[in-house]
Tab-separated table of C-alpha atoms in Angstrom:
chain	number	residue	atom	x	y	z
A	266	MET	CA	4.045	40.753	-76.758
A	267	GLU	CA	3.093	37.279	-77.751
A	268	ARG	CA	1.234	35.226	-75.196
A	269	GLU	CA	1.857	31.499	-75.049
A	270	ARG	CA	-1.286	29.589	-75.713
A	271	PRO	CA	-2.063	27.243	-72.772
A	272	SER	CA	-1.855	23.553	-73.542
A	273	VAL	CA	-4.808	21.184	-73.309
A	274	ALA	CA	-3.528	19.750	-70.072
A	275	GLU	CA	-3.120	23.199	-68.587
A	276	ARG	CA	-6.637	24.150	-69.536
A	277	LEU	CA	-7.930	20.880	-68.100
A	278	VAL	CA	-6.152	21.523	-64.843
A	279	HIS	CA	-7.577	25.004	-64.733
A	280	ALA	CA	-11.098	23.881	-65.619
A	281	LEU	CA	-11.242	21.036	-63.110
A	282	ASP	CA	-9.293	22.838	-60.412
A	283	LEU	CA	-6.812	19.952	-60.147
A	284	PRO	CA	-3.415	20.260	-58.495
A	285	PRO	CA	-1.185	21.224	-61.450
A	286	GLU	CA	1.750	19.010	-60.557
A	287	VAL	CA	-0.371	15.875	-60.905
A	288	LEU	CA	-1.098	16.245	-64.585
A	289	LEU	CA	1.568	18.553	-65.899
A	290	ASN	CA	4.722	16.930	-64.577
A	291	VAL	CA	5.752	20.357	-63.282
A	292	PRO	CA	7.933	20.482	-60.194
A	293	LYS	CA	6.349	21.098	-56.827
A	294	THR	CA	8.826	22.676	-54.465
A	295	THR	CA	8.142	22.834	-50.766
A	296	LEU	CA	10.394	24.935	-48.573
A	297	ILE	CA	10.314	24.065	-44.887
A	298	GLY	CA	11.708	26.935	-42.856
A	299	ASN	CA	15.238	27.353	-44.040
A	300	VAL	CA	16.219	23.768	-43.299
A	301	GLN	CA	14.644	21.606	-45.983
A	302	VAL	CA	13.483	21.749	-49.572
A	303	LEU	CA	11.276	19.025	-50.985
A	304	VAL	CA	11.215	18.853	-54.780
A	305	GLU	CA	8.639	16.617	-56.398
A	306	ASN	CA	8.766	15.727	-60.117
A	307	HIS	CA	12.465	16.501	-60.502
A	308	LEU	CA	14.328	15.297	-63.566
A	309	GLY	CA	17.766	14.768	-62.055
A	310	LEU	CA	20.703	16.662	-60.681
A	311	LEU	CA	22.794	18.993	-62.778
A	312	GLN	CA	25.171	20.010	-60.086
A	313	TYR	CA	25.571	19.184	-56.435
A	314	ASP	CA	27.970	20.587	-53.894
A	315	PRO	CA	27.440	21.700	-50.303
A	316	ARG	CA	26.882	25.336	-51.320
A	317	ALA	CA	24.732	25.025	-54.406
A	318	MET	CA	22.478	22.540	-56.084
A	319	ARG	CA	20.988	22.713	-59.562
A	320	ILE	CA	18.066	20.466	-60.274
A	321	ARG	CA	16.584	19.804	-63.685
A	322	THR	CA	12.813	20.092	-63.934
A	323	ALA	CA	10.210	20.261	-66.690
A	324	ARG	CA	10.008	24.026	-66.179
A	325	GLY	CA	13.661	24.855	-66.138
A	326	GLU	CA	16.385	24.702	-63.624
A	327	LEU	CA	15.769	24.923	-59.885
A	328	VAL	CA	18.774	26.428	-58.120
A	329	ILE	CA	19.128	26.051	-54.376
A	330	THR	CA	21.998	27.795	-52.630
A	331	GLY	CA	22.911	27.642	-48.988
A	332	ALA	CA	25.399	25.948	-46.717
A	333	GLY	CA	25.972	22.337	-45.802
A	334	LEU	CA	23.488	21.071	-48.371
A	335	ARG	CA	22.833	17.343	-48.209
A	336	ILE	CA	20.537	15.069	-50.083
A	337	GLY	CA	18.246	13.599	-47.463
A	338	SER	CA	16.913	11.129	-49.987
A	339	ILE	CA	16.525	10.875	-53.717
A	340	LEU	CA	13.858	8.855	-55.475
A	341	PRO	CA	12.640	8.961	-59.088
A	342	ARG	CA	9.984	11.601	-58.323
A	343	GLU	CA	11.079	13.053	-55.066
A	344	LEU	CA	14.202	14.817	-53.834
A	345	VAL	CA	14.753	16.037	-50.277
A	346	VAL	CA	17.489	18.595	-49.701
A	347	ASP	CA	18.575	19.315	-46.123
A	348	GLY	CA	20.864	22.045	-44.909
A	349	ARG	CA	20.793	25.779	-44.364
A	350	ILE	CA	18.821	27.107	-47.312
A	351	VAL	CA	19.530	30.674	-48.363
A	352	HIS	CA	18.111	30.973	-51.843
A	353	VAL	CA	15.741	29.083	-54.112
A	354	GLU	CA	15.433	30.179	-57.688
A	355	LEU	CA	13.787	28.936	-60.864
A	356	ARG	CA	15.783	29.595	-64.036
A	357	ARG	CA	14.243	29.078	-67.451
B	134	MET	CA	9.698	9.369	-42.433
B	135	LEU	CA	9.944	7.094	-39.454
B	136	VAL	CA	8.480	4.240	-41.441
B	137	ARG	CA	11.041	4.830	-44.160
B	138	ARG	CA	13.898	4.755	-41.644
B	139	LEU	CA	12.536	1.538	-40.210
B	140	TRP	CA	12.405	0.087	-43.720
B	141	TRP	CA	16.078	0.955	-44.304
B	142	HIS	CA	16.996	-0.866	-41.131
B	143	VAL	CA	14.883	-3.884	-41.891
B	144	ARG	CA	16.322	-4.303	-45.373
B	145	GLY	CA	19.873	-3.470	-44.338
B	146	TYR	CA	21.943	-0.740	-45.881
B	147	VAL	CA	25.535	0.127	-46.635
B	148	ILE	CA	27.345	3.387	-46.135
B	149	ILE	CA	29.123	4.098	-49.375
B	150	ARG	CA	31.916	6.331	-50.481
B	151	ALA	CA	31.934	7.324	-54.132
B	152	TYR	CA	35.164	8.678	-55.500
B	153	GLY	CA	35.303	10.231	-58.980
B	154	ARG	CA	34.431	13.192	-61.109
B	155	ARG	CA	30.936	12.389	-62.346
B	156	LEU	CA	29.155	12.127	-59.079
B	157	GLU	CA	25.962	13.867	-60.239
B	158	ALA	CA	25.784	11.409	-63.083
B	159	LEU	CA	26.096	8.565	-60.592
B	160	ILE	CA	23.172	9.916	-58.571
B	161	ASN	CA	21.023	10.460	-61.673
B	162	GLY	CA	21.891	7.037	-63.002
B	163	ALA	CA	21.026	5.388	-59.713
B	164	VAL	CA	17.679	7.155	-59.633
B	165	ARG	CA	16.951	6.127	-63.190
B	166	GLU	CA	17.723	2.510	-62.332
B	167	GLY	CA	15.480	2.692	-59.293
B	168	LEU	CA	18.259	2.499	-56.727
B	169	ALA	CA	17.368	4.488	-53.649
B	170	LEU	CA	20.021	6.764	-52.154
B	171	TRP	CA	19.833	8.833	-48.999
B	172	ASP	CA	21.855	10.970	-46.614
B	173	LEU	CA	24.108	12.035	-49.462
B	174	GLU	CA	26.857	14.429	-48.585
B	175	ARG	CA	29.380	15.971	-50.870
B	176	ALA	CA	32.567	15.735	-48.857
B	177	SER	CA	34.660	17.333	-51.583
B	178	SER	CA	34.436	17.876	-55.300
B	179	ALA	CA	35.431	14.297	-55.980
B	180	LEU	CA	34.027	12.530	-52.943
B	181	LEU	CA	30.452	11.668	-52.094
B	182	LEU	CA	29.251	9.883	-48.964
B	183	GLY	CA	25.836	8.332	-48.739
B	184	ARG	CA	23.702	5.352	-48.010
B	185	ALA	CA	22.037	2.750	-50.179
B	186	PHE	CA	20.305	-0.551	-49.684
B	187	ALA	CA	22.778	-3.377	-49.291
B	188	ALA	CA	20.951	-5.325	-51.981
B	189	ASP	CA	21.518	-2.484	-54.483
B	190	TYR	CA	25.224	-2.179	-53.889
B	191	ARG	CA	26.388	-4.415	-56.744
B	192	ARG	CA	24.343	-2.502	-59.334
B	193	LEU	CA	25.533	0.773	-57.883
B	194	ALA	CA	29.158	-0.320	-58.141
B	195	ARG	CA	28.636	-1.479	-61.730
B	196	LEU	CA	27.052	1.861	-62.588
B	197	GLY	CA	30.014	3.609	-61.011
B	198	ARG	CA	32.499	1.618	-63.050
B	199	ARG	CA	30.730	2.697	-66.232
B	200	LEU	CA	30.990	6.345	-65.161
B	201	GLY	CA	34.526	6.128	-63.860
B	202	VAL	CA	33.430	6.460	-60.204
B	203	ARG	CA	34.707	4.083	-57.565
B	204	VAL	CA	32.039	3.061	-55.071
B	205	ASP	CA	33.323	1.561	-51.820
B	206	VAL	CA	31.492	0.255	-48.789
B	207	VAL	CA	32.674	1.906	-45.587
B	208	GLY	CA	30.005	0.613	-43.239
B	209	LYS	CA	27.103	-1.769	-42.930
B	210	ALA	CA	24.000	-1.385	-40.832
B	211	GLY	CA	20.529	-2.767	-40.417
B	212	LEU	CA	18.846	-5.912	-39.340
B	213	PRO	CA	20.417	-8.367	-41.813
B	214	PHE	CA	23.905	-7.381	-40.668
B	215	TRP	CA	22.955	-7.569	-37.037
B	216	ALA	CA	21.465	-10.979	-37.640
B	217	ALA	CA	24.684	-12.106	-39.309
B	218	GLN	CA	26.648	-10.780	-36.370
B	219	ALA	CA	24.320	-12.492	-33.940
B	220	ARG	CA	24.792	-15.794	-35.753
B	221	ARG	CA	28.512	-15.468	-35.199
B	222	ARG	CA	27.988	-14.910	-31.460
B	223	PRO	CA	25.259	-17.293	-30.309
B	224	GLY	CA	26.366	-16.976	-26.692
B	225	LEU	CA	25.575	-13.286	-26.638
B	226	VAL	CA	22.140	-13.856	-28.107
B	227	LEU	CA	21.465	-16.658	-25.674
B	228	GLY	CA	22.656	-14.465	-22.801
B	229	GLY	CA	20.326	-11.671	-23.858
B	230	ALA	CA	17.418	-14.054	-24.155
B	231	VAL	CA	18.167	-15.545	-20.747
B	232	PHE	CA	18.418	-12.063	-19.272
B	233	VAL	CA	15.031	-11.025	-20.629
B	234	GLY	CA	13.553	-14.337	-19.551
B	235	VAL	CA	14.896	-14.092	-16.027
B	236	LEU	CA	13.752	-10.501	-15.751
B	237	TYR	CA	10.287	-11.489	-16.881
B	238	TRP	CA	10.244	-14.427	-14.502
B	239	LEU	CA	11.381	-12.283	-11.556
B	240	ALA	CA	8.657	-9.769	-12.358
B	241	GLN	CA	6.088	-12.439	-11.542
B	242	PHE	CA	6.853	-12.199	-7.836
B	243	VAL	CA	6.162	-9.743	-5.103
B	244	TRP	CA	9.526	-8.551	-3.801
B	245	PHE	CA	8.543	-5.610	-1.634
B	246	VAL	CA	5.686	-5.198	0.788
B	247	HIS	CA	5.112	-1.699	2.089
B	248	VAL	CA	2.721	-0.567	4.777
B	249	ASP	CA	1.002	2.763	4.394
B	250	GLY	CA	-1.199	4.440	6.957
B	251	ALA	CA	-0.192	2.626	10.160
B	252	GLN	CA	-0.150	5.281	12.864
B	253	THR	CA	-0.197	3.499	16.183
B	254	LEU	CA	-0.088	-0.042	14.836
B	255	PRO	CA	3.428	-1.380	14.347
B	256	PRO	CA	3.966	-1.946	10.613
B	257	ALA	CA	5.478	-5.308	11.508
B	258	ALA	CA	2.092	-6.467	12.798
B	259	VAL	CA	0.466	-5.467	9.531
B	260	LEU	CA	3.172	-7.275	7.564
B	261	GLU	CA	2.733	-10.348	9.697
B	262	ALA	CA	-1.014	-10.418	9.119
B	263	ALA	CA	-0.450	-9.943	5.379
B	264	ALA	CA	2.134	-12.729	5.335
B	265	ALA	CA	-0.338	-15.052	7.033
B	266	ALA	CA	-2.605	-14.633	3.994
B	267	GLY	CA	0.219	-15.233	1.546
B	268	LEU	CA	1.409	-11.704	0.851
B	269	ARG	CA	5.120	-11.758	1.590
B	270	PRO	CA	8.285	-10.973	-0.372
B	271	GLY	CA	8.895	-13.850	-2.759
B	272	ALA	CA	5.272	-14.798	-3.175
B	273	PRO	CA	4.122	-15.252	-6.769
B	274	ARG	CA	1.939	-12.365	-7.826
B	275	ALA	CA	-0.727	-14.690	-9.136
B	276	ASP	CA	-1.052	-16.352	-5.709
B	277	VAL	CA	-1.794	-13.127	-3.868
B	278	ARG	CA	-5.518	-12.940	-3.320
B	279	ARG	CA	-6.234	-9.420	-2.233
B	280	GLU	CA	-9.603	-10.154	-0.652
B	281	ASP	CA	-8.019	-12.878	1.466
B	282	VAL	CA	-5.254	-10.557	2.595
B	283	VAL	CA	-7.737	-7.856	3.531
B	284	ARG	CA	-9.853	-10.384	5.450
B	285	SER	CA	-6.789	-11.664	7.263
B	286	LEU	CA	-5.785	-8.107	8.178
B	287	HIS	CA	-9.197	-7.396	9.633
B	288	LEU	CA	-9.189	-10.629	11.622
B	289	ALA	CA	-5.710	-10.141	12.998
B	290	LEU	CA	-6.022	-6.439	13.694
B	291	PRO	CA	-9.425	-5.443	15.050
B	292	ARG	CA	-8.268	-1.840	15.243
B	293	LEU	CA	-8.352	-1.532	11.467
B	294	ALA	CA	-11.223	0.430	10.059
B	295	TRP	CA	-10.251	-0.188	6.431
B	296	ALA	CA	-7.549	-2.089	4.591
B	297	ALA	CA	-6.628	-2.536	0.954
B	298	VAL	CA	-3.812	-4.152	-0.987
B	299	GLU	CA	-2.356	-2.528	-4.055
B	300	LEU	CA	-0.101	-4.548	-6.329
B	301	ARG	CA	2.059	-2.519	-8.647
B	302	GLY	CA	4.735	-4.463	-10.404
B	303	THR	CA	6.769	-6.231	-7.767
B	304	VAL	CA	5.741	-3.791	-5.029
B	305	ALA	CA	2.724	-4.524	-2.869
B	306	THR	CA	1.400	-1.700	-0.736
B	307	VAL	CA	-0.846	-2.523	2.179
B	308	ARG	CA	-2.924	0.562	2.912
B	309	VAL	CA	-4.632	0.637	6.270
B	310	VAL	CA	-6.732	3.123	8.169
B	311	GLU	CA	-6.973	2.720	11.900
B	312	ARG	CA	-10.163	3.066	13.826
B	313	THR	CA	-10.298	6.258	15.829
B	314	GLU	CA	-11.081	5.148	19.366
B	315	ALA	CA	-13.186	7.507	21.416
B	316	ASP	CA	-11.297	8.817	24.433
B	317	PRO	CA	-12.508	6.611	27.314
B	318	ALA	CA	-12.339	9.617	29.617
B	319	LEU	CA	-15.105	11.187	27.536
B	320	THR	CA	-17.441	8.205	27.588
B	321	ARG	CA	-17.030	6.920	31.143
B	322	PRO	CA	-20.251	7.167	33.151
B	323	GLY	CA	-20.471	9.501	36.088
B	324	HIS	CA	-22.356	12.247	37.915
B	325	VAL	CA	-22.403	15.974	37.756
B	326	VAL	CA	-21.342	17.205	41.196
B	327	ALA	CA	-21.227	20.637	42.781
B	328	VAL	CA	-17.926	22.463	42.634
B	329	ARG	CA	-18.935	24.997	45.310
B	330	ASP	CA	-21.551	25.736	47.888
B	331	GLY	CA	-24.393	27.612	46.291
B	332	LEU	CA	-28.033	28.280	45.679
B	333	VAL	CA	-29.466	26.583	42.602
B	334	GLU	CA	-31.296	28.845	40.188
B	335	ARG	CA	-31.707	26.801	37.047
B	336	VAL	CA	-31.236	23.147	36.125
B	337	VAL	CA	-30.902	21.836	32.581
B	338	VAL	CA	-30.334	18.102	32.163
B	339	THR	CA	-29.202	16.503	28.898
B	340	ALA	CA	-28.338	13.090	30.365
B	341	GLY	CA	-29.020	11.529	33.715
B	342	GLU	CA	-31.461	12.501	36.419
B	343	PRO	CA	-31.549	15.824	38.285
B	344	LEU	CA	-31.308	15.543	42.078
B	345	VAL	CA	-31.697	19.263	42.771
B	346	ALA	CA	-34.233	21.897	41.795
B	347	PRO	CA	-34.141	25.701	41.679
B	348	GLY	CA	-34.177	27.052	45.198
B	349	ASP	CA	-32.155	24.219	46.716
B	350	THR	CA	-28.935	24.981	48.470
B	351	VAL	CA	-26.085	22.690	47.648
B	352	GLN	CA	-22.718	21.927	49.182
B	353	ALA	CA	-19.514	21.361	47.285
B	354	GLY	CA	-19.245	17.666	46.303
B	355	MET	CA	-22.942	16.985	46.317
B	356	THR	CA	-24.340	15.113	43.296
B	357	LEU	CA	-26.464	17.474	41.235
B	358	ILE	CA	-27.268	15.304	38.217
B	359	SER	CA	-27.019	11.574	38.763
B	360	GLY	CA	-25.705	9.170	36.144
B	361	ALA	CA	-27.287	6.207	37.921
B	362	LEU	CA	-30.778	5.784	36.540
B	363	THR	CA	-33.717	4.949	38.763
B	364	PRO	CA	-35.410	1.620	38.005
B	365	GLY	CA	-38.781	2.152	36.368
B	366	THR	CA	-37.921	5.295	34.459
B	367	ARG	CA	-38.024	5.232	30.670
B	368	ALA	CA	-34.329	5.916	30.283
B	369	TYR	CA	-33.570	3.031	32.661
B	370	GLU	CA	-35.795	0.613	30.732
B	371	GLU	CA	-34.278	1.633	27.433
B	372	ARG	CA	-30.776	0.966	28.715
B	373	VAL	CA	-31.711	-2.417	30.090
B	374	GLN	CA	-33.572	-3.383	26.927
B	375	ALA	CA	-30.467	-2.535	24.937
B	376	GLY	CA	-28.446	-4.741	27.261
B	377	LEU	CA	-26.481	-1.852	28.695
B	378	PRO	CA	-25.825	-1.078	32.355
B	379	PRO	CA	-28.279	1.542	33.703
B	380	VAL	CA	-25.490	3.995	34.327
B	381	VAL	CA	-24.913	6.939	32.003
B	382	ARG	CA	-22.604	9.834	31.686
B	383	ALA	CA	-24.619	12.571	33.362
B	384	ALA	CA	-24.567	15.898	31.584
B	385	GLY	CA	-26.288	19.189	31.993
B	386	SER	CA	-26.021	22.598	33.499
B	387	VAL	CA	-26.785	23.663	37.055
B	388	LEU	CA	-26.635	27.427	37.295
B	389	GLY	CA	-26.623	28.932	40.745
B	390	ARG	CA	-25.501	31.680	43.036
B	391	ALA	CA	-22.220	31.379	44.835
B	392	TRP	CA	-20.284	33.688	47.097
B	393	TYR	CA	-16.651	34.703	47.173
B	394	ARG	CA	-15.078	36.556	50.077
B	395	GLY	CA	-11.956	38.605	50.342
B	396	TYR	CA	-10.228	40.442	53.176
B	397	GLY	CA	-7.807	43.350	53.108
B	398	GLU	CA	-6.253	45.853	55.474
B	399	ALA	CA	-4.251	49.048	55.163
B	400	ARG	CA	-1.849	50.627	57.652
B	401	PRO	CA	-0.675	54.229	57.757
B	402	GLU	CA	2.962	53.154	57.921
B	403	ASP	CA	2.506	51.312	54.565
B	404	ALA	CA	1.794	54.567	52.796
B	405	ALA	CA	4.691	55.983	50.879
B	406	ALA	CA	6.715	58.517	52.898
B	407	ASP	CA	6.622	61.160	50.175
B	408	ASP	CA	2.833	60.875	49.818
B	409	PRO	CA	1.160	62.306	52.916
B	410	ALA	CA	-2.270	61.980	51.323
B	411	GLY	CA	-1.752	58.184	51.184
B	412	ALA	CA	-2.055	58.030	54.979
B	413	SER	CA	-5.421	59.786	55.131
B	414	PRO	CA	-8.326	57.667	56.430
B	415	ALA	CA	-10.118	57.844	53.079
B	416	ALA	CA	-7.080	56.655	51.153
B	417	LEU	CA	-6.444	53.857	53.624
B	418	THR	CA	-10.057	52.739	53.309
B	419	ARG	CA	-9.796	52.715	49.530
B	420	ALA	CA	-6.617	50.671	49.690
B	421	ALA	CA	-8.092	48.133	52.134
B	422	VAL	CA	-11.267	47.684	50.069
B	423	GLU	CA	-9.227	47.314	46.916
B	424	ARG	CA	-7.103	44.575	48.476
B	425	ALA	CA	-10.146	42.716	49.771
B	426	ARG	CA	-11.851	42.949	46.412
B	427	ARG	CA	-8.778	41.698	44.621
B	428	GLN	CA	-8.552	38.715	46.925
B	429	ALA	CA	-12.212	37.865	46.441
B	430	ARG	CA	-11.965	38.103	42.694
B	431	ALA	CA	-8.845	35.996	42.535
B	432	SER	CA	-10.774	32.779	43.036
B	433	LEU	CA	-13.692	33.706	40.745
B	434	PRO	CA	-14.250	31.249	37.867
B	435	PRO	CA	-13.848	33.004	34.516
B	436	GLU	CA	-17.404	32.462	33.305
B	437	ALA	CA	-18.991	33.748	36.560
B	438	ARG	CA	-21.264	36.746	36.262
B	439	VAL	CA	-21.032	39.184	39.154
B	440	ILE	CA	-24.469	40.196	40.344
B	441	ASP	CA	-23.736	41.835	43.657
B	442	GLU	CA	-20.903	43.097	45.824
B	443	GLU	CA	-21.023	43.860	49.526
B	444	VAL	CA	-18.310	45.808	51.304
B	445	VAL	CA	-17.827	45.960	55.079
B	446	VAL	CA	-15.195	48.367	56.450
B	447	VAL	CA	-14.002	48.157	60.032
B	448	ASP	CA	-11.974	51.054	61.357
B	449	ASP	CA	-10.982	49.554	64.645
B	450	ARG	CA	-9.054	52.434	66.175
B	451	GLY	CA	-9.452	51.032	69.646
B	452	VAL	CA	-7.452	47.935	68.951
B	453	GLU	CA	-4.902	49.154	66.477
B	454	PRO	CA	-5.069	52.885	65.766
B	455	GLY	CA	-5.026	53.923	62.120
B	456	VAL	CA	-5.500	50.411	60.706
B	457	VAL	CA	-8.430	49.968	58.285
B	458	ARG	CA	-9.822	46.477	57.636
B	459	ALA	CA	-12.247	45.625	54.868
B	460	ALA	CA	-14.215	42.522	53.826
B	461	VAL	CA	-15.727	42.140	50.366
B	462	THR	CA	-18.367	39.562	49.501
B	463	ILE	CA	-19.101	39.027	45.807
B	464	THR	CA	-22.254	37.277	44.751
B	465	VAL	CA	-22.015	35.636	41.341
B	466	LEU	CA	-24.105	33.515	39.039
B	467	GLN	CA	-22.014	30.566	37.912
B	468	GLU	CA	-22.051	27.005	36.743
B	469	LEU	CA	-22.114	24.894	39.861
B	470	GLY	CA	-21.849	21.441	38.311
B	471	ARG	CA	-18.815	19.630	37.038
B	472	PHE	CA	-18.624	16.145	35.651
B	473	SER	CA	-17.007	13.586	37.897
B	474	PRO	CA	-16.503	10.089	36.527
B	475	LEU	CA	-17.464	7.052	38.540
B	476	ALA	CA	-14.591	5.094	39.988
B	477	ALA	CA	-13.121	3.005	37.199
B	478	GLU	CA	-14.589	-0.458	37.338
B	479	GLU	CA	-14.038	-1.565	33.778
B	480	PRO	CA	-13.408	-5.247	33.236
């Protein structure tokens, strides 16, 4: 098995104990109960309908499934999804 | 979040309906162009509802045209739209302003005056005294001087022990506490007089001057402790110095012996017919003594202590054969004195 060598930024984050999302542009996903998902550092929507949402991120595709999904607000860095959340998955 | 909502309202926003196939592309494009979107809802595969700032609408519509999505406005909200509406209806705005103004103006007056704590005083008297100092419905709040009202209440109503005025909004509450007057029957001067004939054994005086000593015999009605002070005594001088009449409410205890008598008789024919023993001389004697004793005890004061009992039995066969008569004399130690107020001569 070949291990990926960590990048400079990753090593810096690790060495200085910084929050990774600040430097690495990786998504930070916060799930609040089963009613809200907050995605920071998203790169846009791939698909949106009330049952499923696919969000592009620097680390792959974030898939949220549920019922009655709504976009509470969408800003360049931040996306708030409201609704009944059933499943959150990261696909590479 | 609340701040953000407030910001949407302040800037004004439109409720949009986007109709087309590439709705995700519209959202991504808007984000890339820095157009904020919120409350997005996919109504169907080709229909998206949402909100955007009113100022961004033109750019959003242009973006939609490029992507083949029609963006319509279905509603407008926020301060700028309200302001526009208000400009079209100046009368309504003026009416609202007048309403608020009048409400504010009316709040500057006292409209209700309540009385709290008046027990025997008529509340109307309290209200009248308050009104005399300027506290009445319709008076401007700023003109009500609470100290003046309290002073006026005390002047008008000497029975007040305490008064206060509380102003809360347009309601003024006058709180009063009435003086508790001592019962005049408990302060009136007088003597301690004998309730019964007796022989004095002990005298304890807490107020007034004793007129009897242990060993004296007294008759009912006699003064035992006098409330009228003798000139020259210290108590008398103290009263006069204080400007008070030299008459006090006499108090104390005069313990003495008193006697109670009872009489009873028993006749053979009173005895029950089916009880031959009831007619025997011994039984008759017992019955007569018991009746006499009961009669003597009937008038005994409750606190009296019985110290002796004397029984005299007369079997007067010569006069009335078979009849037994008995007399019982009970000697008790009891309180002989009782307070008796002087005849009312108050001014």
